[in-house]
Amino acid sequence: MLHKLHRYMGLISFVALFWLAISGLFLNHTQTFKLSERRIDNAFVAKFYGIHKLMFTQAIRLGGEWIFGINNDIYWGDKKIPAKHDAAFVSAIQKDNLVIIATKKELLILTQAGEYIDNLGIKNEIQKLGLDGRHNVVVETKDNCLTINQEYTASAHCSEGGQVWVQPHALADEFKDRFKEKWQNGISLERILLDAHSGRILGIMGVYLIDIVAIFMVVIGFSGFLIWLKTKAGS
Amino acid sequence: MNKKWLLLVLFVPALQAKTYIQPEDHIRAAFAGHPPAASVLWITNQIKEDINKILGHSYHKLRVKFWEKSGKTLWILDEIGREKYITTGIMVNHRSQVEDVTVLAFRESRGWEVKYEFFTSQFNGVTQKPNMALSKNVDAITGATLSTNALKRQVRMALYLHANRKK
């Protein structure tokens, strides 16, 4: 019975054990094999890891730099702005010595040097950004128009008219290509190996499979030890 | 039955990344429907240095908004747990004790257990020691270490800012 258990568990887990040993060997020497530097960049990997195509939004040019969005990230030139919410870029405006960037969910307030001061969440989806007749920052949402107070801490329904909305522009293709080179360079071989080694590459079921193999290894080891003891006792 | 359970296991983590309470609703509720106007505290000089020590990294904003009434302050702070921001409302009373900690939004796929009262109630009554540490030990949640540490940092920061808000 013990021999059978040992034999069949070994046969069942052989392939997985073989894979774990090989991938484990490589992962133990990631620096030697430069696994983190080797990148796999093809359509299959991109689709598997959900690396979305870079979606550029429209942009605003302020102070010689473009302010724009890539998917739901906001960029000012090369620098990513730490927005609280994952939301697409809408527009940007310079007012006094501040730069106000609107995403669909919030206003980001920065200095002209690009230092992040604060953010102001807006309940409804922001569609436009501009200034009213009194030079206050205003936003247009799906449902209403809101004026932002001087401290950028609160908003109220628009009471002034004469809103002038900022119109964003399309980004030049040359600029987009430069970004694509920098940001879209696949997944590291180390990442792929780690996911394959842990079973995560097959999702939660892969993780459970590796867990089962681990339990089998314990049983194989224990049963092997018992078989050895029996053989020793017999001889 | 087994398949349904399996589906739940697959999807529950993804369902946890969400906003529980809108900040404006929390502010209103915290002040019994009559919230004060927001004040701001600029993170500069010594405050910046101390905040960076508490957080273990450079704070990403130049100022923090807070709401004050009768010596009580409410701070709504964002701190990264693993990769995404956790938004937490922290109320500090006039005796500089934590009165309430509420997780308003949790955007990670794991560690959301920190939103439960069994964890956040540990902070009630906590004050800040001179070295900016919390006055009592707060038990972490197994498997949610990064999230629990993020909340501890947020509470330490709120207590510090409460004590230094007039500077």
mmCIF file of C-alpha atoms in Angstrom:
data_model
loop_
_atom_site.group_PDB
_atom_site.id
_atom_site.type_symbol
_atom_site.label_atom_id
_atom_site.label_comp_id
_atom_site.label_asym_id
_atom_site.label_seq_id
_atom_site.Cartn_x
_atom_site.Cartn_y
_atom_site.Cartn_z
ATOM 1 C CA MET A 1 0.000 0.000 0.000
ATOM 2 C CA LEU A 2 2.809 2.345 0.965
ATOM 3 C CA HIS A 3 4.766 1.444 -2.159
ATOM 4 C CA LYS A 4 1.737 2.108 -4.337
ATOM 5 C CA LEU A 5 1.097 5.485 -2.712
ATOM 6 C CA HIS A 6 4.742 6.449 -3.096
ATOM 7 C CA ARG A 7 4.849 5.250 -6.716
ATOM 8 C CA TYR A 8 1.654 6.879 -7.951
ATOM 9 C CA MET A 9 2.196 10.183 -6.166
ATOM 10 C CA GLY A 10 5.675 10.300 -7.661
ATOM 11 C CA LEU A 11 4.364 9.573 -11.159
ATOM 12 C CA ILE A 12 1.585 12.148 -10.895
ATOM 13 C CA SER A 13 3.808 14.941 -9.645
ATOM 14 C CA PHE A 14 6.865 14.082 -11.777
ATOM 15 C CA VAL A 15 6.268 16.708 -14.458
ATOM 16 C CA ALA A 16 5.446 19.439 -11.969
ATOM 17 C CA LEU A 17 8.455 18.533 -9.822
ATOM 18 C CA PHE A 18 10.705 18.606 -12.869
ATOM 19 C CA TRP A 19 9.391 22.071 -13.781
ATOM 20 C CA LEU A 20 9.708 23.384 -10.202
ATOM 21 C CA ALA A 21 13.298 22.185 -10.002
ATOM 22 C CA ILE A 22 14.354 23.751 -13.320
ATOM 23 C CA SER A 23 12.546 27.065 -12.806
ATOM 24 C CA GLY A 24 13.752 27.155 -9.205
ATOM 25 C CA LEU A 25 17.357 26.756 -10.329
ATOM 26 C CA PHE A 26 17.052 29.723 -12.658
ATOM 27 C CA LEU A 27 15.252 31.841 -10.074
ATOM 28 C CA ASN A 28 18.003 31.153 -7.568
ATOM 29 C CA HIS A 29 20.442 32.837 -9.956
ATOM 30 C CA THR A 30 18.405 35.687 -11.425
ATOM 31 C CA GLN A 31 21.339 38.080 -11.392
ATOM 32 C CA THR A 32 23.724 35.615 -13.048
ATOM 33 C CA PHE A 33 21.268 34.985 -15.848
ATOM 34 C CA LYS A 34 20.162 38.668 -15.863
ATOM 35 C CA LEU A 35 16.549 37.542 -15.792
ATOM 36 C CA SER A 36 15.183 40.926 -14.705
ATOM 37 C CA GLU A 37 16.906 42.629 -17.628
ATOM 38 C CA ARG A 38 15.682 40.244 -20.307
ATOM 39 C CA ARG A 39 12.275 41.418 -21.492
ATOM 40 C CA ILE A 40 9.693 39.509 -23.440
ATOM 41 C CA ASP A 41 7.691 41.846 -25.591
ATOM 42 C CA ASN A 42 5.184 40.205 -27.898
ATOM 43 C CA ALA A 43 1.448 40.276 -28.505
ATOM 44 C CA PHE A 44 0.832 37.039 -26.558
ATOM 45 C CA VAL A 45 2.608 38.249 -23.416
ATOM 46 C CA ALA A 46 0.970 41.664 -23.704
ATOM 47 C CA LYS A 47 -2.463 40.051 -23.948
ATOM 48 C CA PHE A 48 -1.759 37.518 -21.193
ATOM 49 C CA TYR A 49 -0.572 40.137 -18.714
ATOM 50 C CA GLY A 50 -3.202 42.600 -19.781
ATOM 51 C CA ILE A 51 -0.668 45.200 -20.860
ATOM 52 C CA HIS A 52 -3.056 47.512 -22.505
ATOM 53 C CA LYS A 53 -2.296 49.400 -25.586
ATOM 54 C CA LEU A 54 -1.089 52.876 -24.612
ATOM 55 C CA MET A 55 -4.110 55.131 -24.992
ATOM 56 C CA PHE A 56 -3.056 58.751 -25.223
ATOM 57 C CA THR A 57 -5.586 61.404 -24.316
ATOM 58 C CA GLN A 58 -5.621 64.877 -25.717
ATOM 59 C CA ALA A 59 -3.155 67.286 -24.178
ATOM 60 C CA ILE A 60 -2.504 70.828 -23.071
ATOM 61 C CA ARG A 61 0.778 72.604 -23.602
ATOM 62 C CA LEU A 62 1.874 74.742 -20.648
ATOM 63 C CA GLY A 63 5.260 76.325 -20.075
ATOM 64 C CA GLY A 64 6.819 74.418 -22.936
ATOM 65 C CA GLU A 65 5.680 71.007 -21.647
ATOM 66 C CA TRP A 66 2.786 68.758 -22.579
ATOM 67 C CA ILE A 67 0.319 67.755 -19.878
ATOM 68 C CA PHE A 68 -1.609 64.671 -20.933
ATOM 69 C CA GLY A 69 -2.821 61.216 -19.970
ATOM 70 C CA ILE A 70 -1.747 57.693 -20.900
ATOM 71 C CA ASN A 71 -4.601 55.295 -20.070
ATOM 72 C CA ASN A 72 -5.499 56.615 -16.585
ATOM 73 C CA ASP A 73 -2.098 58.002 -15.663
ATOM 74 C CA ILE A 74 -1.379 61.721 -15.812
ATOM 75 C CA TYR A 75 1.926 63.073 -17.126
ATOM 76 C CA TRP A 76 3.528 66.474 -17.133
ATOM 77 C CA GLY A 77 6.324 66.128 -19.644
ATOM 78 C CA ASP A 78 8.157 63.010 -18.542
ATOM 79 C CA LYS A 79 6.942 63.125 -14.976
ATOM 80 C CA LYS A 80 3.994 61.104 -13.734
ATOM 81 C CA ILE A 81 1.654 63.041 -11.426
ATOM 82 C CA PRO A 82 0.443 61.013 -8.384
ATOM 83 C CA ALA A 83 -3.302 61.240 -8.874
ATOM 84 C CA LYS A 84 -5.428 59.628 -6.175
ATOM 85 C CA HIS A 85 -8.024 58.253 -8.544
ATOM 86 C CA ASP A 86 -7.546 56.187 -11.664
ATOM 87 C CA ALA A 87 -9.244 58.541 -14.069
ATOM 88 C CA ALA A 88 -8.585 59.920 -17.523
ATOM 89 C CA PHE A 89 -7.062 63.335 -18.183
ATOM 90 C CA VAL A 90 -9.554 66.019 -19.191
ATOM 91 C CA SER A 91 -7.728 69.341 -19.356
ATOM 92 C CA ALA A 92 -5.274 71.685 -17.639
ATOM 93 C CA ILE A 93 -5.037 75.384 -16.971
ATOM 94 C CA GLN A 94 -2.521 77.820 -15.566
ATOM 95 C CA LYS A 95 -3.864 80.283 -13.057
ATOM 96 C CA ASP A 96 -1.667 82.759 -11.189
ATOM 97 C CA ASN A 97 1.371 80.697 -10.168
ATOM 98 C CA LEU A 98 -0.467 77.376 -10.132
ATOM 99 C CA VAL A 99 -1.272 74.681 -12.652
ATOM 100 C CA ILE A 100 -4.639 72.972 -12.286
ATOM 101 C CA ILE A 101 -5.025 69.597 -13.971
ATOM 102 C CA ALA A 102 -8.489 68.089 -14.319
ATOM 103 C CA THR A 103 -9.075 64.361 -14.552
ATOM 104 C CA LYS A 104 -12.558 62.908 -14.749
ATOM 105 C CA LYS A 105 -12.697 62.586 -10.948
ATOM 106 C CA GLU A 106 -10.521 65.277 -9.414
ATOM 107 C CA LEU A 107 -8.531 68.468 -9.764
ATOM 108 C CA LEU A 108 -4.795 68.226 -9.189
ATOM 109 C CA ILE A 109 -3.185 71.436 -7.973
ATOM 110 C CA LEU A 110 0.513 71.897 -8.706
ATOM 111 C CA THR A 111 3.095 74.657 -8.600
ATOM 112 C CA GLN A 112 4.497 75.921 -11.879
ATOM 113 C CA ALA A 113 7.591 73.863 -11.120
ATOM 114 C CA GLY A 114 5.435 70.718 -11.095
ATOM 115 C CA GLU A 115 5.348 70.151 -7.324
ATOM 116 C CA TYR A 116 2.134 68.482 -6.244
ATOM 117 C CA ILE A 117 0.266 70.663 -3.756
ATOM 118 C CA ASP A 118 -3.068 68.964 -3.278
ATOM 119 C CA ASN A 119 -6.075 67.463 -4.986
ATOM 120 C CA LEU A 120 -9.780 68.226 -4.853
ATOM 121 C CA GLY A 121 -12.220 65.407 -5.552
ATOM 122 C CA ILE A 122 -15.291 66.241 -7.610
ATOM 123 C CA LYS A 123 -18.343 64.051 -7.129
ATOM 124 C CA ASN A 124 -19.611 63.990 -10.709
ATOM 125 C CA GLU A 125 -17.555 63.288 -13.809
ATOM 126 C CA ILE A 126 -15.596 66.341 -14.942
ATOM 127 C CA GLN A 127 -16.014 67.081 -18.619
ATOM 128 C CA LYS A 128 -14.510 70.549 -19.022
ATOM 129 C CA LEU A 129 -12.155 72.920 -17.206
ATOM 130 C CA GLY A 130 -12.007 76.663 -17.568
ATOM 131 C CA LEU A 131 -12.277 80.105 -15.986
ATOM 132 C CA ASP A 132 -15.351 82.215 -15.347
ATOM 133 C CA GLY A 133 -15.819 85.950 -15.778
ATOM 134 C CA ARG A 134 -14.165 86.593 -12.396
ATOM 135 C CA HIS A 135 -11.142 84.481 -13.248
ATOM 136 C CA ASN A 136 -12.201 81.642 -10.904
ATOM 137 C CA VAL A 137 -11.503 78.070 -11.919
ATOM 138 C CA VAL A 138 -14.685 76.338 -13.047
ATOM 139 C CA VAL A 139 -15.479 72.780 -14.032
ATOM 140 C CA GLU A 140 -18.385 71.442 -16.007
ATOM 141 C CA THR A 141 -19.667 68.042 -14.989
ATOM 142 C CA LYS A 142 -22.425 65.938 -16.488
ATOM 143 C CA ASP A 143 -24.987 67.557 -14.201
ATOM 144 C CA ASN A 144 -23.780 71.060 -13.446
ATOM 145 C CA CYS A 145 -21.166 73.784 -13.432
ATOM 146 C CA LEU A 146 -18.991 74.204 -10.330
ATOM 147 C CA THR A 147 -16.813 77.119 -9.218
ATOM 148 C CA ILE A 148 -13.714 76.237 -7.215
ATOM 149 C CA ASN A 149 -12.865 78.478 -4.255
ATOM 150 C CA GLN A 150 -9.610 80.438 -4.050
ATOM 151 C CA GLU A 151 -8.029 77.936 -1.659
ATOM 152 C CA TYR A 152 -8.982 74.969 -3.896
ATOM 153 C CA THR A 153 -10.624 73.262 -0.926
ATOM 154 C CA ALA A 154 -14.278 73.324 -1.978
ATOM 155 C CA SER A 155 -16.621 73.824 -4.907
ATOM 156 C CA ALA A 156 -20.001 75.478 -5.277
ATOM 157 C CA HIS A 157 -22.555 75.853 -8.041
ATOM 158 C CA CYS A 158 -21.546 78.416 -10.647
ATOM 159 C CA SER A 159 -23.033 81.839 -10.005
ATOM 160 C CA GLU A 160 -21.029 83.749 -12.582
ATOM 161 C CA GLY A 161 -21.358 83.500 -16.294
ATOM 162 C CA GLY A 162 -18.811 84.020 -19.024
ATOM 163 C CA GLN A 163 -17.116 80.640 -18.664
ATOM 164 C CA VAL A 164 -14.257 80.078 -21.077
ATOM 165 C CA TRP A 165 -13.380 76.427 -21.423
ATOM 166 C CA VAL A 166 -9.851 75.215 -22.183
ATOM 167 C CA GLN A 167 -9.661 73.153 -25.355
ATOM 168 C CA PRO A 168 -7.080 70.345 -25.327
ATOM 169 C CA HIS A 169 -5.224 69.318 -28.492
ATOM 170 C CA ALA A 170 -4.079 66.067 -30.007
ATOM 171 C CA LEU A 171 -0.521 65.015 -29.164
ATOM 172 C CA ALA A 172 1.967 64.924 -32.022
ATOM 173 C CA ASP A 173 2.679 61.386 -33.288
ATOM 174 C CA GLU A 174 6.402 61.925 -32.847
ATOM 175 C CA PHE A 175 5.859 62.630 -29.161
ATOM 176 C CA LYS A 176 3.674 59.537 -28.739
ATOM 177 C CA ASP A 177 6.300 57.333 -30.435
ATOM 178 C CA ARG A 178 8.982 58.564 -28.035
ATOM 179 C CA PHE A 179 6.781 57.593 -25.104
ATOM 180 C CA LYS A 180 5.907 54.190 -26.511
ATOM 181 C CA GLU A 181 9.614 53.335 -26.736
ATOM 182 C CA LYS A 182 10.092 54.200 -23.094
ATOM 183 C CA TRP A 183 6.988 52.692 -21.555
ATOM 184 C CA GLN A 184 6.019 49.672 -23.548
ATOM 185 C CA ASN A 185 8.881 47.202 -23.241
ATOM 186 C CA GLY A 186 7.169 43.995 -22.213
ATOM 187 C CA ILE A 187 7.553 41.902 -19.091
ATOM 188 C CA SER A 188 10.795 40.707 -17.539
ATOM 189 C CA LEU A 189 11.709 37.032 -17.889
ATOM 190 C CA GLU A 190 12.096 36.954 -14.118
ATOM 191 C CA ARG A 191 8.451 37.956 -13.671
ATOM 192 C CA ILE A 192 7.241 35.312 -16.097
ATOM 193 C CA LEU A 193 9.384 32.608 -14.458
ATOM 194 C CA LEU A 194 8.202 33.601 -10.981
ATOM 195 C CA ASP A 195 4.591 33.362 -12.078
ATOM 196 C CA ALA A 196 5.206 30.019 -13.781
ATOM 197 C CA HIS A 197 7.095 28.670 -10.754
ATOM 198 C CA SER A 198 4.348 29.624 -8.322
ATOM 199 C CA GLY A 199 1.546 28.472 -10.613
ATOM 200 C CA ARG A 200 0.115 31.990 -10.829
ATOM 201 C CA ILE A 201 0.542 31.899 -14.567
ATOM 202 C CA LEU A 202 -2.494 29.601 -14.599
ATOM 203 C CA GLY A 203 -4.433 31.818 -12.222
ATOM 204 C CA ILE A 204 -5.744 30.681 -8.837
ATOM 205 C CA MET A 205 -6.120 27.083 -10.071
ATOM 206 C CA GLY A 206 -2.403 27.029 -10.925
ATOM 207 C CA VAL A 207 -1.584 28.160 -7.391
ATOM 208 C CA TYR A 208 -3.745 25.365 -5.935
ATOM 209 C CA LEU A 209 -2.074 22.877 -8.292
ATOM 210 C CA ILE A 210 1.369 23.815 -6.993
ATOM 211 C CA ASP A 211 -0.010 23.580 -3.425
ATOM 212 C CA ILE A 212 -1.154 20.003 -4.199
ATOM 213 C CA VAL A 213 2.263 19.156 -5.637
ATOM 214 C CA ALA A 214 3.837 20.494 -2.441
ATOM 215 C CA ILE A 215 1.587 18.241 -0.348
ATOM 216 C CA PHE A 216 2.459 15.299 -2.618
ATOM 217 C CA MET A 217 6.161 16.033 -2.077
ATOM 218 C CA VAL A 218 5.672 15.857 1.682
ATOM 219 C CA VAL A 219 3.771 12.566 1.329
ATOM 220 C CA ILE A 220 6.410 11.166 -1.079
ATOM 221 C CA GLY A 221 9.206 12.132 1.303
ATOM 222 C CA PHE A 222 7.417 10.656 4.296
ATOM 223 C CA SER A 223 6.374 7.479 2.503
ATOM 224 C CA GLY A 224 9.909 7.080 1.134
ATOM 225 C CA PHE A 225 11.269 7.337 4.650
ATOM 226 C CA LEU A 226 8.800 4.747 5.921
ATOM 227 C CA ILE A 227 9.673 2.378 3.058
ATOM 228 C CA TRP A 228 13.350 2.739 3.917
ATOM 229 C CA LEU A 229 12.627 2.012 7.586
ATOM 230 C CA LYS A 230 10.635 -1.099 6.665
ATOM 231 C CA THR A 231 13.332 -2.316 4.280
ATOM 232 C CA LYS A 232 15.981 -1.747 6.920
ATOM 233 C CA ALA A 233 13.911 -3.585 9.525
ATOM 234 C CA GLY A 234 13.282 -6.437 7.043
ATOM 235 C CA SER A 235 16.957 -6.892 6.236
ATOM 236 C CA MET B 1 -22.422 24.507 -4.804
ATOM 237 C CA ASN B 2 -18.654 23.829 -5.126
ATOM 238 C CA LYS B 3 -18.473 25.793 -8.399
ATOM 239 C CA LYS B 4 -20.210 28.777 -6.814
ATOM 240 C CA TRP B 5 -17.775 28.729 -3.924
ATOM 241 C CA LEU B 6 -14.871 28.569 -6.366
ATOM 242 C CA LEU B 7 -16.215 31.547 -8.315
ATOM 243 C CA LEU B 8 -16.517 33.497 -5.058
ATOM 244 C CA VAL B 9 -12.901 32.734 -4.231
ATOM 245 C CA LEU B 10 -11.865 33.964 -7.660
ATOM 246 C CA PHE B 11 -13.888 37.157 -7.646
ATOM 247 C CA VAL B 12 -13.986 38.308 -4.008
ATOM 248 C CA PRO B 13 -10.486 39.831 -4.092
ATOM 249 C CA ALA B 14 -11.342 41.896 -7.187
ATOM 250 C CA LEU B 15 -14.583 43.121 -5.599
ATOM 251 C CA GLN B 16 -12.741 44.575 -2.604
ATOM 252 C CA ALA B 17 -11.033 47.521 -4.455
ATOM 253 C CA LYS B 18 -13.591 50.280 -3.911
ATOM 254 C CA THR B 19 -14.757 53.463 -2.203
ATOM 255 C CA TYR B 20 -16.839 52.743 0.873
ATOM 256 C CA ILE B 21 -17.704 56.293 1.875
ATOM 257 C CA GLN B 22 -17.312 59.487 -0.135
ATOM 258 C CA PRO B 23 -15.052 61.937 1.738
ATOM 259 C CA GLU B 24 -17.701 64.676 1.733
ATOM 260 C CA ASP B 25 -20.240 62.282 3.269
ATOM 261 C CA HIS B 26 -17.760 61.249 5.929
ATOM 262 C CA ILE B 27 -16.933 64.862 6.765
ATOM 263 C CA ARG B 28 -20.624 65.689 7.107
ATOM 264 C CA ALA B 29 -21.288 62.652 9.300
ATOM 265 C CA ALA B 30 -18.206 63.284 11.446
ATOM 266 C CA PHE B 31 -19.510 66.746 12.374
ATOM 267 C CA ALA B 32 -23.148 65.723 12.803
ATOM 268 C CA GLY B 33 -24.288 67.273 9.558
ATOM 269 C CA HIS B 34 -22.624 70.679 10.164
ATOM 270 C CA PRO B 35 -19.074 70.435 8.901
ATOM 271 C CA PRO B 36 -16.764 73.431 9.216
ATOM 272 C CA ALA B 37 -14.933 74.881 6.215
ATOM 273 C CA ALA B 38 -11.718 73.119 5.307
ATOM 274 C CA SER B 39 -8.435 74.523 6.608
ATOM 275 C CA VAL B 40 -5.022 73.794 5.144
ATOM 276 C CA LEU B 41 -1.694 72.995 6.735
ATOM 277 C CA TRP B 42 1.381 73.450 4.570
ATOM 278 C CA ILE B 43 3.939 70.665 4.762
ATOM 279 C CA THR B 44 7.161 72.651 4.947
ATOM 280 C CA ASN B 45 10.397 72.806 6.908
ATOM 281 C CA GLN B 46 10.291 70.888 10.202
ATOM 282 C CA ILE B 47 6.791 69.525 9.555
ATOM 283 C CA LYS B 48 7.964 68.117 6.228
ATOM 284 C CA GLU B 49 10.992 66.525 7.862
ATOM 285 C CA ASP B 50 8.925 64.943 10.615
ATOM 286 C CA ILE B 51 6.190 63.727 8.261
ATOM 287 C CA ASN B 52 8.784 62.117 6.016
ATOM 288 C CA LYS B 53 10.233 60.357 9.092
ATOM 289 C CA ILE B 54 6.798 59.081 10.092
ATOM 290 C CA LEU B 55 5.972 57.857 6.608
ATOM 291 C CA GLY B 56 9.422 56.561 5.758
ATOM 292 C CA HIS B 57 9.250 58.372 2.424
ATOM 293 C CA SER B 58 8.714 61.817 1.029
ATOM 294 C CA TYR B 59 5.088 62.949 1.406
ATOM 295 C CA HIS B 60 3.605 63.453 -2.027
ATOM 296 C CA LYS B 61 1.721 66.701 -1.342
ATOM 297 C CA LEU B 62 2.732 70.188 -0.239
ATOM 298 C CA ARG B 63 -0.305 70.682 1.975
ATOM 299 C CA VAL B 64 -2.973 68.772 3.857
ATOM 300 C CA LYS B 65 -6.620 69.733 4.259
ATOM 301 C CA PHE B 66 -8.323 69.297 7.605
ATOM 302 C CA TRP B 67 -11.597 70.189 9.262
ATOM 303 C CA GLU B 68 -11.690 71.591 12.794
ATOM 304 C CA LYS B 69 -14.512 72.244 15.240
ATOM 305 C CA SER B 70 -14.353 72.655 19.022
ATOM 306 C CA GLY B 71 -10.773 71.469 19.148
ATOM 307 C CA LYS B 72 -11.517 68.277 17.207
ATOM 308 C CA THR B 73 -9.800 67.796 13.890
ATOM 309 C CA LEU B 74 -10.606 65.472 11.024
ATOM 310 C CA TRP B 75 -7.849 64.464 8.649
ATOM 311 C CA ILE B 76 -8.441 62.618 5.402
ATOM 312 C CA LEU B 77 -5.140 61.108 4.380
ATOM 313 C CA ASP B 78 -3.928 58.980 1.490
ATOM 314 C CA GLU B 79 -1.132 56.495 1.891
ATOM 315 C CA ILE B 80 0.049 53.679 -0.329
ATOM 316 C CA GLY B 81 -0.360 50.193 1.094
ATOM 317 C CA ARG B 82 1.209 47.994 -1.528
ATOM 318 C CA GLU B 83 0.756 49.902 -4.791
ATOM 319 C CA LYS B 84 -2.407 51.982 -4.501
ATOM 320 C CA TYR B 85 -3.699 54.649 -2.140
ATOM 321 C CA ILE B 86 -5.747 53.836 0.933
ATOM 322 C CA THR B 87 -7.911 56.819 1.920
ATOM 323 C CA THR B 88 -8.593 57.066 5.633
ATOM 324 C CA GLY B 89 -10.492 59.561 7.781
ATOM 325 C CA ILE B 90 -8.939 60.102 11.219
ATOM 326 C CA MET B 91 -10.654 62.144 13.920
ATOM 327 C CA VAL B 92 -8.507 63.521 16.750
ATOM 328 C CA ASN B 93 -10.207 65.076 19.768
ATOM 329 C CA HIS B 94 -9.243 68.139 21.836
ATOM 330 C CA ARG B 95 -7.185 65.917 24.156
ATOM 331 C CA SER B 96 -5.086 64.840 21.139
ATOM 332 C CA GLN B 97 -6.517 61.313 21.301
ATOM 333 C CA VAL B 98 -7.721 59.380 18.303
ATOM 334 C CA GLU B 99 -11.494 59.294 18.386
ATOM 335 C CA ASP B 100 -12.250 57.480 15.162
ATOM 336 C CA VAL B 101 -10.483 55.828 12.235
ATOM 337 C CA THR B 102 -12.539 55.029 9.146
ATOM 338 C CA VAL B 103 -11.240 53.607 5.884
ATOM 339 C CA LEU B 104 -13.021 55.595 3.163
ATOM 340 C CA ALA B 105 -11.531 53.906 0.118
ATOM 341 C CA PHE B 106 -9.374 50.827 -0.376
ATOM 342 C CA ARG B 107 -7.947 50.313 -3.847
ATOM 343 C CA GLU B 108 -5.705 47.261 -3.426
ATOM 344 C CA SER B 109 -6.844 43.742 -4.196
ATOM 345 C CA ARG B 110 -5.676 42.393 -0.819
ATOM 346 C CA GLY B 111 -5.566 43.607 2.768
ATOM 347 C CA TRP B 112 -9.039 45.173 2.791
ATOM 348 C CA GLU B 113 -9.706 43.630 6.195
ATOM 349 C CA VAL B 114 -8.257 46.824 7.712
ATOM 350 C CA LYS B 115 -11.591 48.535 7.048
ATOM 351 C CA TYR B 116 -13.316 46.498 9.730
ATOM 352 C CA GLU B 117 -13.985 47.923 13.167
ATOM 353 C CA PHE B 118 -12.227 45.051 14.908
ATOM 354 C CA PHE B 119 -8.992 46.539 13.524
ATOM 355 C CA THR B 120 -9.695 50.283 13.436
ATOM 356 C CA SER B 121 -11.171 50.403 16.944
ATOM 357 C CA GLN B 122 -7.701 49.558 18.283
ATOM 358 C CA PHE B 123 -6.709 53.134 17.502
ATOM 359 C CA ASN B 124 -9.416 54.686 19.713
ATOM 360 C CA GLY B 125 -7.876 56.645 22.566
ATOM 361 C CA VAL B 126 -4.371 56.350 21.138
ATOM 362 C CA THR B 127 -2.091 59.377 21.487
ATOM 363 C CA GLN B 128 1.356 60.220 20.200
ATOM 364 C CA LYS B 129 4.536 59.735 22.192
ATOM 365 C CA PRO B 130 7.317 62.379 22.037
ATOM 366 C CA ASN B 131 9.188 60.218 19.508
ATOM 367 C CA MET B 132 6.083 60.352 17.242
ATOM 368 C CA ALA B 133 5.264 56.682 17.863
ATOM 369 C CA LEU B 134 1.773 55.560 18.864
ATOM 370 C CA SER B 135 1.095 55.321 22.597
ATOM 371 C CA LYS B 136 -0.046 51.720 22.333
ATOM 372 C CA ASN B 137 0.684 48.679 20.231
ATOM 373 C CA VAL B 138 -1.784 47.977 17.445
ATOM 374 C CA ASP B 139 -2.083 44.341 16.363
ATOM 375 C CA ALA B 140 -1.572 43.770 12.655
ATOM 376 C CA ILE B 141 -3.790 41.510 10.544
ATOM 377 C CA THR B 142 -2.116 38.403 9.131
ATOM 378 C CA GLY B 143 -1.846 38.723 5.390
ATOM 379 C CA ALA B 144 -2.534 42.466 5.469
ATOM 380 C CA THR B 145 0.774 43.719 6.835
ATOM 381 C CA LEU B 146 1.306 46.440 4.256
ATOM 382 C CA SER B 147 -2.223 47.772 4.701
ATOM 383 C CA THR B 148 -2.071 47.739 8.503
ATOM 384 C CA ASN B 149 1.276 49.520 8.424
ATOM 385 C CA ALA B 150 -0.127 52.124 6.048
ATOM 386 C CA LEU B 151 -2.986 52.823 8.444
ATOM 387 C CA LYS B 152 -0.613 53.083 11.398
ATOM 388 C CA ARG B 153 1.437 55.655 9.480
ATOM 389 C CA GLN B 154 -1.708 57.598 8.641
ATOM 390 C CA VAL B 155 -2.792 57.705 12.297
ATOM 391 C CA ARG B 156 0.694 58.792 13.427
ATOM 392 C CA MET B 157 0.648 61.488 10.783
ATOM 393 C CA ALA B 158 -2.816 62.711 11.836
ATOM 394 C CA LEU B 159 -1.775 62.926 15.489
ATOM 395 C CA TYR B 160 1.376 64.807 14.557
ATOM 396 C CA LEU B 161 -0.465 67.235 12.287
ATOM 397 C CA HIS B 162 -3.127 67.801 14.945
ATOM 398 C CA ALA B 163 -0.423 68.787 17.429
ATOM 399 C CA ASN B 164 1.330 71.047 14.917
ATOM 400 C CA ARG B 165 -1.571 72.562 13.049
ATOM 401 C CA LYS B 166 -1.207 76.005 14.551
ATOM 402 C CA LYS B 167 2.460 76.313 13.475
#
